[in-house]
Coordinates of C-alpha atoms and ligand atoms in Angstrom, one line a residue:
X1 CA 68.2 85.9 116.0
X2 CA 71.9 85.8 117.4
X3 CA 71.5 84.7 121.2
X4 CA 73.5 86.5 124.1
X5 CA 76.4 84.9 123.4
X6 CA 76.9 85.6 120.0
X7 CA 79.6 88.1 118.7
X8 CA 77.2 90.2 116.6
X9 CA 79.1 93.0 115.0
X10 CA 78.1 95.8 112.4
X11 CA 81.0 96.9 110.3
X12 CA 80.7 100.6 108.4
X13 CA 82.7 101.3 105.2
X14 CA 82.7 105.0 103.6
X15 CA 87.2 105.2 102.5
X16 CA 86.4 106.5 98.8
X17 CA 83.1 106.0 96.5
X18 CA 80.7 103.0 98.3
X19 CA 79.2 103.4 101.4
X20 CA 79.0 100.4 102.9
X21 CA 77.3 98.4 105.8
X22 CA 77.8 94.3 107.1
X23 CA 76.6 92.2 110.0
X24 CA 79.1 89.6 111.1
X25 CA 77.6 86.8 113.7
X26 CA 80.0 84.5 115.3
X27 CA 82.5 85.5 112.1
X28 CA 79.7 84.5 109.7
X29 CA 78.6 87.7 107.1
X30 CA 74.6 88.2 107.5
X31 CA 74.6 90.7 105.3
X32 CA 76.4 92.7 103.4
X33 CA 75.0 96.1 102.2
X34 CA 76.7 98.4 99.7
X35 CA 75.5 101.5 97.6
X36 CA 78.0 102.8 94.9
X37 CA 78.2 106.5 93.6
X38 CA 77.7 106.7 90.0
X39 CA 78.0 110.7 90.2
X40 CA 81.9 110.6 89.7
X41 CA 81.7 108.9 86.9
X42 CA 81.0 112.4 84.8
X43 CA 84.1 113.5 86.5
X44 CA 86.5 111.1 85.5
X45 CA 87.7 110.2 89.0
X46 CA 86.6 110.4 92.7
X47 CA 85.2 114.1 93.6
X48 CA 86.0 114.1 97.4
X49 CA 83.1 116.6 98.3
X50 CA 81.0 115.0 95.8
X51 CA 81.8 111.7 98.0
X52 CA 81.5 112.9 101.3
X53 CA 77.9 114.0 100.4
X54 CA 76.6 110.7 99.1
X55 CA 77.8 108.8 102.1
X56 CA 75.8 111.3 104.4
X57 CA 72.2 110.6 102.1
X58 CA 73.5 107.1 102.0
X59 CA 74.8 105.6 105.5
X60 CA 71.4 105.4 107.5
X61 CA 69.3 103.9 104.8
X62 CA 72.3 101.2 103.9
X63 CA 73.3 100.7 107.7
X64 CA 69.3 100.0 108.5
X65 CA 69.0 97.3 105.1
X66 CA 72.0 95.4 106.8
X67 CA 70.6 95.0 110.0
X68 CA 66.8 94.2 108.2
X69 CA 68.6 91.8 105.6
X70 CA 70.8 89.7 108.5
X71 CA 67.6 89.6 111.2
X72 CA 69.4 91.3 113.8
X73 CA 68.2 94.0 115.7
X74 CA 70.4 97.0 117.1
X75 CA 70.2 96.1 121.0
X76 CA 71.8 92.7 119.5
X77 CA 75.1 94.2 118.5
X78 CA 78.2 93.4 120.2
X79 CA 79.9 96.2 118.7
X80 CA 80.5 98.5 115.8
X81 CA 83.5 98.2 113.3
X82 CA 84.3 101.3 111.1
X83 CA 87.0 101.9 108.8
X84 CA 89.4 104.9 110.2
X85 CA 91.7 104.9 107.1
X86 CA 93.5 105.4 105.0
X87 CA 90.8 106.7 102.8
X88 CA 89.3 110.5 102.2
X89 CA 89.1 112.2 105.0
X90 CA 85.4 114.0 104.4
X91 CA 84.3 110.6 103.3
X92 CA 86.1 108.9 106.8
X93 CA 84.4 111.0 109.0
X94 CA 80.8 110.0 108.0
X95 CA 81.3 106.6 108.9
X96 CA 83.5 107.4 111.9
X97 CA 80.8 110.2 113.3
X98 CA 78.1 107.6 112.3
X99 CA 79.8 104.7 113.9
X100 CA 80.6 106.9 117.1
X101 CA 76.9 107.9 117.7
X102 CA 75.9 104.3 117.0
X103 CA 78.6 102.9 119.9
X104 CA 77.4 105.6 122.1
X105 CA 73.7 105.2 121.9
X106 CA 73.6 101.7 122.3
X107 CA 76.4 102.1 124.5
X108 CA 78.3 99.0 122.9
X109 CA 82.4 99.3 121.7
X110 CA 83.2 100.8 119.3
X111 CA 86.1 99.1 116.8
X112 CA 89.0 101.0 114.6
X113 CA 89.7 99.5 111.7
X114 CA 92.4 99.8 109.1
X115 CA 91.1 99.5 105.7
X116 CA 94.4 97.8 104.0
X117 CA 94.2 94.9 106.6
X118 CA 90.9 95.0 106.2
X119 CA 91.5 93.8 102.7
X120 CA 93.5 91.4 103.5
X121 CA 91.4 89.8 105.9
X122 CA 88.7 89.4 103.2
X123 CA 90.1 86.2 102.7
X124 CA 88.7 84.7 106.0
X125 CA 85.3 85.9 104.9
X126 CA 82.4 83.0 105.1
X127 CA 79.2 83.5 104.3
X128 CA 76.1 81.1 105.4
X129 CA 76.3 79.5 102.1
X130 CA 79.1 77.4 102.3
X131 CA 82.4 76.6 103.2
X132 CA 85.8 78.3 101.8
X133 CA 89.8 77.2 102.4
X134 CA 90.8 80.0 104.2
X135 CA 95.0 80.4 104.4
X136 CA 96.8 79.2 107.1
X137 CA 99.2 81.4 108.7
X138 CA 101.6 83.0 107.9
X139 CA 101.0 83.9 103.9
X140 CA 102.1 86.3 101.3
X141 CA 99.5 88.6 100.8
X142 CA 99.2 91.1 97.5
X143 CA 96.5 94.1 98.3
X144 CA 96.3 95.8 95.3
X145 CA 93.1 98.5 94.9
X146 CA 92.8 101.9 93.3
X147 CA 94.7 103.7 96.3
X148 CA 97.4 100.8 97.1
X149 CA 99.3 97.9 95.9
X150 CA 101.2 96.3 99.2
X151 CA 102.9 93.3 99.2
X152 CA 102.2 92.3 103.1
X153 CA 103.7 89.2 105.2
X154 CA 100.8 88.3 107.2
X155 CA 101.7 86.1 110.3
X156 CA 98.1 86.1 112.4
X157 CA 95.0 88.4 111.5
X158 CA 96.7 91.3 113.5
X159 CA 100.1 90.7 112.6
X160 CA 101.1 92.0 109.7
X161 CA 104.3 93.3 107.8
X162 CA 104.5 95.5 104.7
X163 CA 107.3 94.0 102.5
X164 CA 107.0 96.4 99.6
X165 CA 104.9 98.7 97.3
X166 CA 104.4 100.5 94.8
X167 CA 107.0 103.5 94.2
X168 CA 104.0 106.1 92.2
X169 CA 100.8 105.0 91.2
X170 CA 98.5 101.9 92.9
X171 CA 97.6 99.1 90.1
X172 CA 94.3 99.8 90.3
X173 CA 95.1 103.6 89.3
X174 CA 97.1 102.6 86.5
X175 CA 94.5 100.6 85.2
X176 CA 91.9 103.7 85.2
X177 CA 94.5 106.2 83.9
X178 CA 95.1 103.8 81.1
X179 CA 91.6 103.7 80.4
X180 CA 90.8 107.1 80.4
X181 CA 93.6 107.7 77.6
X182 CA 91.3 104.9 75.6
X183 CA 88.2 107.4 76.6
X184 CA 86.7 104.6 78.6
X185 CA 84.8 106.2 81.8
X186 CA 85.6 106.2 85.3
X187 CA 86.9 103.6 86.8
X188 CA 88.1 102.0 83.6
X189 CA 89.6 98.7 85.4
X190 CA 86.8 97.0 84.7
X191 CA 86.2 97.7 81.7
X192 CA 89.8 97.1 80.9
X193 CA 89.4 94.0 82.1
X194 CA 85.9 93.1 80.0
X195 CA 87.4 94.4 76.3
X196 CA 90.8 92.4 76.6
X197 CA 89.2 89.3 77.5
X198 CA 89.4 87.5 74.1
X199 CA 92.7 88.7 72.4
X200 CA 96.3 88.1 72.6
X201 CA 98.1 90.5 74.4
X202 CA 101.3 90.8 73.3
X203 CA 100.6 93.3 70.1
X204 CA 101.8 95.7 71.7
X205 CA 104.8 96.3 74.2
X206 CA 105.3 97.8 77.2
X207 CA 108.2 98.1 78.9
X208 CA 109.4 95.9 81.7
X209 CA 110.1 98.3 85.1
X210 CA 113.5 97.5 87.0
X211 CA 112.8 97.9 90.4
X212 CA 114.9 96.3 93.4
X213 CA 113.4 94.0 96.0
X214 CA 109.7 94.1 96.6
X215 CA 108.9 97.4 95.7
X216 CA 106.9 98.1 92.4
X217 CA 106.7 100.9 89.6
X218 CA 103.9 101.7 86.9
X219 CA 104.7 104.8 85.8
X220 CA 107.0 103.7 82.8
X221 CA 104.3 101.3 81.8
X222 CA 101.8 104.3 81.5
X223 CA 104.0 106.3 80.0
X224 CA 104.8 104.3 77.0
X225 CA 101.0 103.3 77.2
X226 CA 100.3 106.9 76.8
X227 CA 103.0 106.9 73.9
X228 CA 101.5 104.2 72.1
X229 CA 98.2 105.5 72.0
X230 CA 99.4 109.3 71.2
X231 CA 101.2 107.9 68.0
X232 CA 99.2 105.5 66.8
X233 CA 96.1 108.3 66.9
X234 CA 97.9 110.9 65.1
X235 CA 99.4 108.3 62.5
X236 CA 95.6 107.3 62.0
X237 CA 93.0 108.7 63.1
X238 CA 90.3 106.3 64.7
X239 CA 93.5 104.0 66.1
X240 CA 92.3 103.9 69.8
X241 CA 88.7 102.8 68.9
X242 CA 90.2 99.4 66.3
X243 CA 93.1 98.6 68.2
X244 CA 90.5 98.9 71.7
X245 CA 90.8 95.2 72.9
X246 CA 94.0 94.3 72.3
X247 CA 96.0 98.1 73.9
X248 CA 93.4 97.1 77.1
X249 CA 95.4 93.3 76.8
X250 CA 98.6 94.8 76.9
X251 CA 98.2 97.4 79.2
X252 CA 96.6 94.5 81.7
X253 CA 99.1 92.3 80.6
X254 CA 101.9 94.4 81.5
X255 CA 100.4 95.5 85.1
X256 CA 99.6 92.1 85.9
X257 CA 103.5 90.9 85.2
X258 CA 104.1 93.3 87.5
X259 CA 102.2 92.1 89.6
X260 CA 103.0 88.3 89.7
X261 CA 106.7 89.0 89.7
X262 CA 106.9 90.5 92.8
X263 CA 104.3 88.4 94.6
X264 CA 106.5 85.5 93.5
X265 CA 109.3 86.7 94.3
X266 CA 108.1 87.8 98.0
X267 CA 107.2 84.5 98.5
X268 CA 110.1 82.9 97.3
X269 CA 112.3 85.2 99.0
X270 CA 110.1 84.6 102.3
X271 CA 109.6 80.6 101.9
X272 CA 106.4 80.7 101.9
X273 CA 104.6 78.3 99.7
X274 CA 100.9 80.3 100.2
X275 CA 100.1 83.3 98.4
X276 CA 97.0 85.2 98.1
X277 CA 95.2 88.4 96.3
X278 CA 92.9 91.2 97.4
X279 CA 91.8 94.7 96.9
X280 CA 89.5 95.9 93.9
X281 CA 92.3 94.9 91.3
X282 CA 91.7 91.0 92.7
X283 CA 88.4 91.2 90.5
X284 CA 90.8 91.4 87.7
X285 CA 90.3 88.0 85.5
X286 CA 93.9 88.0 84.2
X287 CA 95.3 88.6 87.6
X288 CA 93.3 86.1 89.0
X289 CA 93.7 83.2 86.7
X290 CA 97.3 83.7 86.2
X291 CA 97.7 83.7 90.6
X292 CA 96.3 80.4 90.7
X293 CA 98.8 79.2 87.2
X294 CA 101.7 80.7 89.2
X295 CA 100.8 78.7 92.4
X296 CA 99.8 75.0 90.4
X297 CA 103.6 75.3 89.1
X298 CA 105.3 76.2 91.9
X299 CA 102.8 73.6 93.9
X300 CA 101.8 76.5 96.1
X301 CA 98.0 77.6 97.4
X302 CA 96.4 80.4 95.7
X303 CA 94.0 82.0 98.2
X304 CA 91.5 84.7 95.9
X305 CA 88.2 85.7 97.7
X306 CA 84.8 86.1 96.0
X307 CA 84.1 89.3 93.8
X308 CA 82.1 91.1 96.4
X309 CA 85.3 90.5 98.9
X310 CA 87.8 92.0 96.9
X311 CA 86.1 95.8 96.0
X312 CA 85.6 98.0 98.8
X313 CA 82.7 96.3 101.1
X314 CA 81.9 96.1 104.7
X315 CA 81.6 92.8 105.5
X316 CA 85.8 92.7 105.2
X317 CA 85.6 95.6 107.9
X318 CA 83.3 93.4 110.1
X319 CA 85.8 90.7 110.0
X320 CA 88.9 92.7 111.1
X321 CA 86.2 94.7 114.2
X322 CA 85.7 91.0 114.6
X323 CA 89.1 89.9 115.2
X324 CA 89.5 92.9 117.3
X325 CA 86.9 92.9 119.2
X326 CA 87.7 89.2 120.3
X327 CA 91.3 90.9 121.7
X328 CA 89.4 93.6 123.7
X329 CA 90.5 96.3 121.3
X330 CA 88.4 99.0 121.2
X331 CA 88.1 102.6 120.4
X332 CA 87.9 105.7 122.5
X333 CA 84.4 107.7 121.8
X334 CA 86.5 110.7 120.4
X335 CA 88.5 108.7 117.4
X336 CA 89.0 110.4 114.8
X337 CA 90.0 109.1 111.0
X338 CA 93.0 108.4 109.9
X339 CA 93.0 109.6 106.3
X340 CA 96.4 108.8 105.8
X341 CA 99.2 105.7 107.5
Ligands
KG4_401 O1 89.6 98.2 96.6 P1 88.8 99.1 95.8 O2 87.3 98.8 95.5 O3 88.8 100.6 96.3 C1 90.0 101.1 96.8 O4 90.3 100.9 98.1 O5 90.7 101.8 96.0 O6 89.6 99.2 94.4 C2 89.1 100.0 93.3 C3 90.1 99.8 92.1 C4 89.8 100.7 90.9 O7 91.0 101.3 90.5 C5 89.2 99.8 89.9 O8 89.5 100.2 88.6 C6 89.9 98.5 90.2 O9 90.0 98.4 91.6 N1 89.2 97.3 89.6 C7 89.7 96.6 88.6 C8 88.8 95.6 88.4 N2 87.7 95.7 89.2 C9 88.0 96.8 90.0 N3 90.9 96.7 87.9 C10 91.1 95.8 87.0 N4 90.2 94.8 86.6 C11 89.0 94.7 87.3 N5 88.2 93.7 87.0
ZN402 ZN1 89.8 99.4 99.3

């Protein structure tokens, strides 16, 4: 048990689809609790009612398995962390109500956090197991999830600079509307990511987006993905389901080039010789093996955090409340979300 001392703090995640609870101590995760929502899947996509009801039969049972899990009782809790955006805003204001009643009942602070640096500070995530290089500061961060890809200069664990993003969809949704075209179910990344694991991507081409600076585009690469997989159905019926693995190796293919040539290029522009990865998309084997290849030739440091760092969880919440709460910022009693920057 944590003694008085001890920063002990409870972090609360409900953006989109997982409602999600952590205990940090000392900047150590406890625990880290999550429970998914399988019902959009019959939807194709995130139902925002549909989410905002799951959180509510979810948050108490998940918040009370983190504290059970990390040993911690409530009356040990420095403070309570909940993400105020961006995000859904029924889905935001379970956590934020829930959070608010938990600061004011134990009469503890209560800490705002923004999800997108949230994710970025997944990388400073340890857990009791073991040690992890961490980046020194400052890096070139790449957030890329199902609502966001951000390119982000970050100088200190509050400091941080949006260099560029994407100009129409987020990576992680052209990854899922590419699947669905393939009939693959909600999200598709994933699964994306399982059936092009063993072929050779280049079969099929997708076009390369010219976009200046930082900024990003995917919406000619789904495009001609949707073209692809239009013609070759009609010219043979039955296309979609042969050709399966290697259309999901070119459509990863050609999001992850994307991907790398703007990180690379943020970092070269920048000088920086340490790049990193996080967000959902961050699970994504291509992306992650070909971060590390980029940074062993350009003798730079890849920084990539564990699986259950880089998808929506809580413990990444606790760590920026954390952070915070060490600076003495804390929210007023009436917050309210923050649905969108
Ligand atoms: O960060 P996240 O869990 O939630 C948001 O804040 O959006 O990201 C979810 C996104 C989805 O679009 C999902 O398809 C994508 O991350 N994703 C992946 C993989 N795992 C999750 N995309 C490609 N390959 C993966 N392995
Ligand atoms: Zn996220």
């Amino acid at each position: 048990m944590p003694t008085g001392k001890s920063s002990v703090i409870l972090g609360i995640e409900s953006s989109c689809d997982e409602t999600a609870a952590a205990v940090l101590v000392d900047g150590v995760v406890r625990s880290n609790s999550i429970a998914g929502q399988d019902v959009h899947r019959l939807w194709g996509g995130v139902v925002p009612e549909l989410a905002s009801r799951a959180h509510q039969e979810h948050i108490v049972p998940v918040v009370h398995d983190a504290l059970t899990a990390a040993g911690v009782r409530k009356e040990d809790l420095s403070a309570v962390a909940f993400t105020q955006g961006p995000g859904l805003v029924g889905a935001l204001l379970v956590g934020t109500c829930f959070a608010r009643s938990f600061a004011q009942a134990l009469e503890i602070p209560l800490v705002a956090v923004d999800h997108l640096k949230a994710h970025v500070l997944a990388h400073f995530i340890h857990d009791v197991s073991g040690e992890r290089t961490v980046p020194t500061f400052p890096f070139i961060n790449l957030t890329v999830s199902g609502g966001h890809t951000l390119l982000i200069l970050v100088r200190s664990p509050l400091d941080m600079e949006v260099l560029g993003g994407t100009l129409d969809d987020a990576a992680g949704e052209a990854f899922d509307k590419g699947a669905k075209m393939l009939g693959l179910p909600y999200p598709g990344g994933p699964l994306v990511d399982q059936h092009a694991a063993t072929v050779d991507p280049s079969r099929y081409k997708l076009p390369v987006p010219q976009v200046a600076g930082l900024d990003m585009s995917f919406s000619g690469t789904k495009t001609a993905f949707r073209t692809i997989v239009m013609n070759g159905e009609r010219n043979s019926p039955g296309f979609v389901q042969r050709e399966l693995q290697h259309l999901c190796a070119s459509l990863q293919q050609s999001i992850v080039d994307i991907l790398l040539r703007k990180l690379a290029k943020a970092a070269r522009t920048h000088g920086i010789d340490r790049i990193g990865i996080s967000g959902g998309v961050s699970a994504n084997s291509a992306l992650r093996t070909q971060v590390q290849a980029l940074a062993d030739r350009e003798g730079w440091q890849a920084h990539i955090p564990p699986f259950a760092y880089c998808t929506d969880n809580a413990a990444m919440i606790a760590m920026a409340g954390h952070y915070l709460h060490a600076k003495g910022i804390h929210a007023g009693l009436d917050t309210v979300p923050m649905p969108r920057h």
